[in-house]
PDB file of C-alpha atoms in Angstrom:
ATOM      1  CA  MET S   9      -0.342   0.588 -27.527  1.00  0.00           C
ATOM      2  CA  PRO S  10      -1.576  -2.326 -25.403  1.00  0.00           C
ATOM      3  CA  ASN S  11      -1.093  -2.274 -21.659  1.00  0.00           C
ATOM      4  CA  THR S  12       1.802  -4.277 -20.264  1.00  0.00           C
ATOM      5  CA  VAL S  13       1.956  -6.876 -17.506  1.00  0.00           C
ATOM      6  CA  GLU S  14       3.567  -4.219 -15.315  1.00  0.00           C
ATOM      7  CA  TYR S  15       0.630  -1.896 -15.917  1.00  0.00           C
ATOM      8  CA  TYR S  16      -1.885  -4.500 -14.743  1.00  0.00           C
ATOM      9  CA  LEU S  17       0.288  -5.453 -11.755  1.00  0.00           C
ATOM     10  CA  SER S  18       0.367  -1.764 -10.747  1.00  0.00           C
ATOM     11  CA  LYS S  19      -3.458  -1.797 -10.812  1.00  0.00           C
ATOM     12  CA  GLY S  20      -3.575  -4.689  -8.327  1.00  0.00           C
ATOM     13  CA  PHE S  21      -4.000  -7.642 -10.676  1.00  0.00           C
ATOM     14  CA  ASP S  22      -2.225 -10.861  -9.720  1.00  0.00           C
ATOM     15  CA  GLN S  23       0.488 -12.162 -12.058  1.00  0.00           C
ATOM     16  CA  LYS S  24      -1.747 -14.646 -13.883  1.00  0.00           C
ATOM     17  CA  ALA S  25      -4.487 -12.084 -14.554  1.00  0.00           C
ATOM     18  CA  ALA S  26      -1.949  -9.397 -15.532  1.00  0.00           C
ATOM     19  CA  GLU S  27      -0.380 -11.723 -18.098  1.00  0.00           C
ATOM     20  CA  TYR S  28      -3.800 -12.653 -19.495  1.00  0.00           C
ATOM     21  CA  PHE S  29      -5.059  -9.097 -19.929  1.00  0.00           C
ATOM     22  CA  ALA S  30      -1.722  -7.857 -21.298  1.00  0.00           C
ATOM     23  CA  SER S  31      -1.826 -10.554 -23.985  1.00  0.00           C
ATOM     24  CA  GLY S  32      -5.389  -9.642 -24.988  1.00  0.00           C
ATOM     25  CA  ARG S  33      -8.778 -10.957 -23.934  1.00  0.00           C
ATOM     26  CA  LYS S  34     -10.038 -14.178 -25.490  1.00  0.00           C
ATOM     27  CA  LYS S  35     -13.532 -15.226 -26.594  1.00  0.00           C
ATOM     28  CA  ILE S  36     -14.976 -18.666 -25.950  1.00  0.00           C
ATOM     29  CA  VAL S  37     -16.056 -20.317 -29.194  1.00  0.00           C
ATOM     30  CA  GLY S  38     -16.881 -23.844 -27.997  1.00  0.00           C
ATOM     31  CA  VAL S  39     -17.422 -25.947 -24.912  1.00  0.00           C
ATOM     32  CA  VAL S  40     -17.798 -29.659 -24.139  1.00  0.00           C
ATOM     33  CA  ALA S  41     -18.895 -31.019 -20.749  1.00  0.00           C
ATOM     34  CA  ASN S  42     -16.792 -33.919 -19.493  1.00  0.00           C
ATOM     35  CA  ASP S  43     -18.027 -36.692 -17.192  1.00  0.00           C
ATOM     36  CA  ASP S  44     -15.703 -35.551 -14.368  1.00  0.00           C
ATOM     37  CA  PHE S  45     -17.385 -32.102 -14.149  1.00  0.00           C
ATOM     38  CA  THR S  46     -14.676 -30.377 -16.134  1.00  0.00           C
ATOM     39  CA  LEU S  47     -15.187 -28.401 -19.318  1.00  0.00           C
ATOM     40  CA  SER S  48     -13.098 -28.553 -22.460  1.00  0.00           C
ATOM     41  CA  ILE S  49     -13.170 -24.972 -23.716  1.00  0.00           C
ATOM     42  CA  SER S  50     -12.087 -23.689 -27.134  1.00  0.00           C
ATOM     43  CA  PHE S  51     -11.012 -20.049 -27.457  1.00  0.00           C
ATOM     44  CA  ASP S  52     -10.855 -17.787 -30.492  1.00  0.00           C
ATOM     45  CA  ASN S  53      -7.037 -17.855 -30.482  1.00  0.00           C
ATOM     46  CA  GLY S  54      -7.126 -21.615 -31.209  1.00  0.00           C
ATOM     47  CA  GLU S  55      -6.299 -22.674 -27.651  1.00  0.00           C
ATOM     48  CA  LYS S  56      -8.140 -25.465 -25.867  1.00  0.00           C
ATOM     49  CA  ARG S  57      -8.191 -25.356 -22.090  1.00  0.00           C
ATOM     50  CA  LEU S  58      -9.600 -27.540 -19.300  1.00  0.00           C
ATOM     51  CA  PHE S  59     -11.712 -25.820 -16.639  1.00  0.00           C
ATOM     52  CA  ASP S  60     -12.601 -27.661 -13.417  1.00  0.00           C
ATOM     53  CA  VAL S  61     -16.135 -26.756 -12.335  1.00  0.00           C
ATOM     54  CA  ARG S  62     -16.195 -29.045  -9.249  1.00  0.00           C
ATOM     55  CA  PRO S  63     -15.224 -26.283  -6.773  1.00  0.00           C
ATOM     56  CA  TYR S  64     -18.294 -24.289  -7.902  1.00  0.00           C
ATOM     57  CA  LEU S  65     -20.813 -27.118  -7.429  1.00  0.00           C
ATOM     58  CA  LYS S  66     -21.335 -26.563  -3.706  1.00  0.00           C
ATOM     59  CA  LYS S  67     -24.659 -26.880  -1.940  1.00  0.00           C
ATOM     60  CA  GLY S  68     -26.383 -23.536  -1.541  1.00  0.00           C
ATOM     61  CA  THR S  69     -24.715 -21.904  -4.563  1.00  0.00           C
ATOM     62  CA  VAL S  70     -26.229 -21.009  -7.924  1.00  0.00           C
ATOM     63  CA  PHE S  71     -24.204 -23.881  -9.398  1.00  0.00           C
ATOM     64  CA  GLU S  72     -25.644 -26.561  -7.051  1.00  0.00           C
ATOM     65  CA  HIS S  73     -28.254 -27.597  -9.635  1.00  0.00           C
ATOM     66  CA  PHE S  74     -25.504 -28.600 -12.071  1.00  0.00           C
ATOM     67  CA  SER S  75     -23.945 -31.162  -9.744  1.00  0.00           C
ATOM     68  CA  ASN S  76     -26.316 -33.552 -11.534  1.00  0.00           C
ATOM     69  CA  ILE S  77     -24.295 -34.730 -14.552  1.00  0.00           C
ATOM     70  CA  GLU S  78     -27.291 -34.603 -16.915  1.00  0.00           C
ATOM     71  CA  ASP S  79     -27.903 -30.957 -16.039  1.00  0.00           C
ATOM     72  CA  PHE S  80     -24.164 -30.217 -16.200  1.00  0.00           C
ATOM     73  CA  ARG S  81     -24.036 -31.550 -19.767  1.00  0.00           C
ATOM     74  CA  ARG S  82     -26.512 -28.858 -20.898  1.00  0.00           C
ATOM     75  CA  VAL S  83     -23.691 -26.291 -20.962  1.00  0.00           C
ATOM     76  CA  TYR S  84     -23.429 -23.923 -23.925  1.00  0.00           C
ATOM     77  CA  VAL S  85     -21.675 -20.776 -25.103  1.00  0.00           C
ATOM     78  CA  ASP S  86     -24.074 -17.837 -24.979  1.00  0.00           C
ATOM     79  CA  GLU S  87     -24.225 -14.801 -27.270  1.00  0.00           C
ATOM     80  CA  ASP S  88     -21.719 -12.953 -25.021  1.00  0.00           C
ATOM     81  CA  HIS S  89     -19.189 -15.807 -25.341  1.00  0.00           C
ATOM     82  CA  CYS S  90     -19.769 -16.872 -21.727  1.00  0.00           C
ATOM     83  CA  ILE S  91     -20.101 -20.456 -20.515  1.00  0.00           C
ATOM     84  CA  ALA S  92     -23.763 -20.839 -19.539  1.00  0.00           C
ATOM     85  CA  TRP S  93     -26.422 -23.207 -18.252  1.00  0.00           C
ATOM     86  CA  ASP S  94     -30.180 -22.717 -18.113  1.00  0.00           C
ATOM     87  CA  ILE S  95     -31.611 -23.816 -14.780  1.00  0.00           C
ATOM     88  CA  ASP S  96     -34.849 -24.831 -16.483  1.00  0.00           C
ATOM     89  CA  PRO S  97     -34.167 -25.736 -20.138  1.00  0.00           C
ATOM     90  CA  ILE S  98     -37.789 -25.006 -21.078  1.00  0.00           C
ATOM     91  CA  ILE S  99     -37.539 -21.331 -20.038  1.00  0.00           C
ATOM     92  CA  ASP S 100     -35.926 -18.821 -22.413  1.00  0.00           C
ATOM     93  CA  SER S 101     -33.068 -17.280 -20.413  1.00  0.00           C
ATOM     94  CA  ASN S 102     -33.023 -14.275 -22.731  1.00  0.00           C
ATOM     95  CA  GLU S 103     -36.459 -13.406 -21.371  1.00  0.00           C
ATOM     96  CA  VAL S 104     -36.018 -14.643 -17.768  1.00  0.00           C
ATOM     97  CA  TRP S 105     -32.534 -13.608 -16.674  1.00  0.00           C
ATOM     98  CA  SER S 106     -32.714 -15.439 -13.346  1.00  0.00           C
ATOM     99  CA  ASN S 107     -32.893 -18.745 -15.242  1.00  0.00           C
ATOM    100  CA  LYS S 108     -29.293 -18.541 -16.494  1.00  0.00           C
ATOM    101  CA  VAL S 109     -26.038 -19.214 -14.642  1.00  0.00           C
ATOM    102  CA  ASP S 110     -22.836 -18.227 -16.389  1.00  0.00           C
ATOM    103  CA  LEU S 111     -19.071 -17.892 -16.152  1.00  0.00           C
ATOM    104  CA  CYS S 112     -17.184 -15.084 -17.885  1.00  0.00           C
ATOM    105  CA  PRO S 113     -14.583 -15.897 -20.545  1.00  0.00           C
ATOM    106  CA  ASP S 114     -11.808 -14.107 -18.649  1.00  0.00           C
ATOM    107  CA  SER S 115     -12.224 -16.263 -15.531  1.00  0.00           C
ATOM    108  CA  CYS S 116     -12.600 -19.402 -17.609  1.00  0.00           C
ATOM    109  CA  TYR S 117      -9.282 -18.706 -19.303  1.00  0.00           C
ATOM    110  CA  ILE S 118      -7.351 -17.530 -16.237  1.00  0.00           C
ATOM    111  CA  ASP S 119      -8.583 -20.382 -14.015  1.00  0.00           C
ATOM    112  CA  SER S 120      -8.126 -23.169 -16.585  1.00  0.00           C
ATOM    113  CA  LYS S 121      -5.181 -25.240 -17.744  1.00  0.00           C
ATOM    114  CA  PRO S 122      -3.926 -25.884 -21.272  1.00  0.00           C
ATOM    115  CA  PHE S 123      -5.599 -28.978 -22.718  1.00  0.00           C
ATOM    116  CA  LEU S 124      -4.112 -31.156 -25.400  1.00  0.00           C
ATOM    117  CA  GLY S 125      -7.168 -33.377 -25.876  1.00  0.00           C
ATOM    118  CA  VAL S 126      -9.525 -33.310 -28.833  1.00  0.00           C
TER     119      VAL S 126
END
């Protein structure tokens, strides 16, 4: 039997996260970078959601490099269904872990909004 919203709330989750986990985790199956530094994300349940990356693109963070729109557009879904970018596209991030910056599917879903676009 799956855990309920009440179960997750009792474990300290906020309402939004409790509802997400109670309904079942989702996998990211596609991503498109938009010119306004948002991502259009497709999930395995058929939902499309819009995730705003701008708050992450602060100077001094691991995401700073992707405040350049050309670098931001190099986003992809990795083998773990995470949103990912390679800092240096020439380096294989499977061999050099410190080359990859990623966002987990759970956060991408919880912190995004439903998207009706294509």
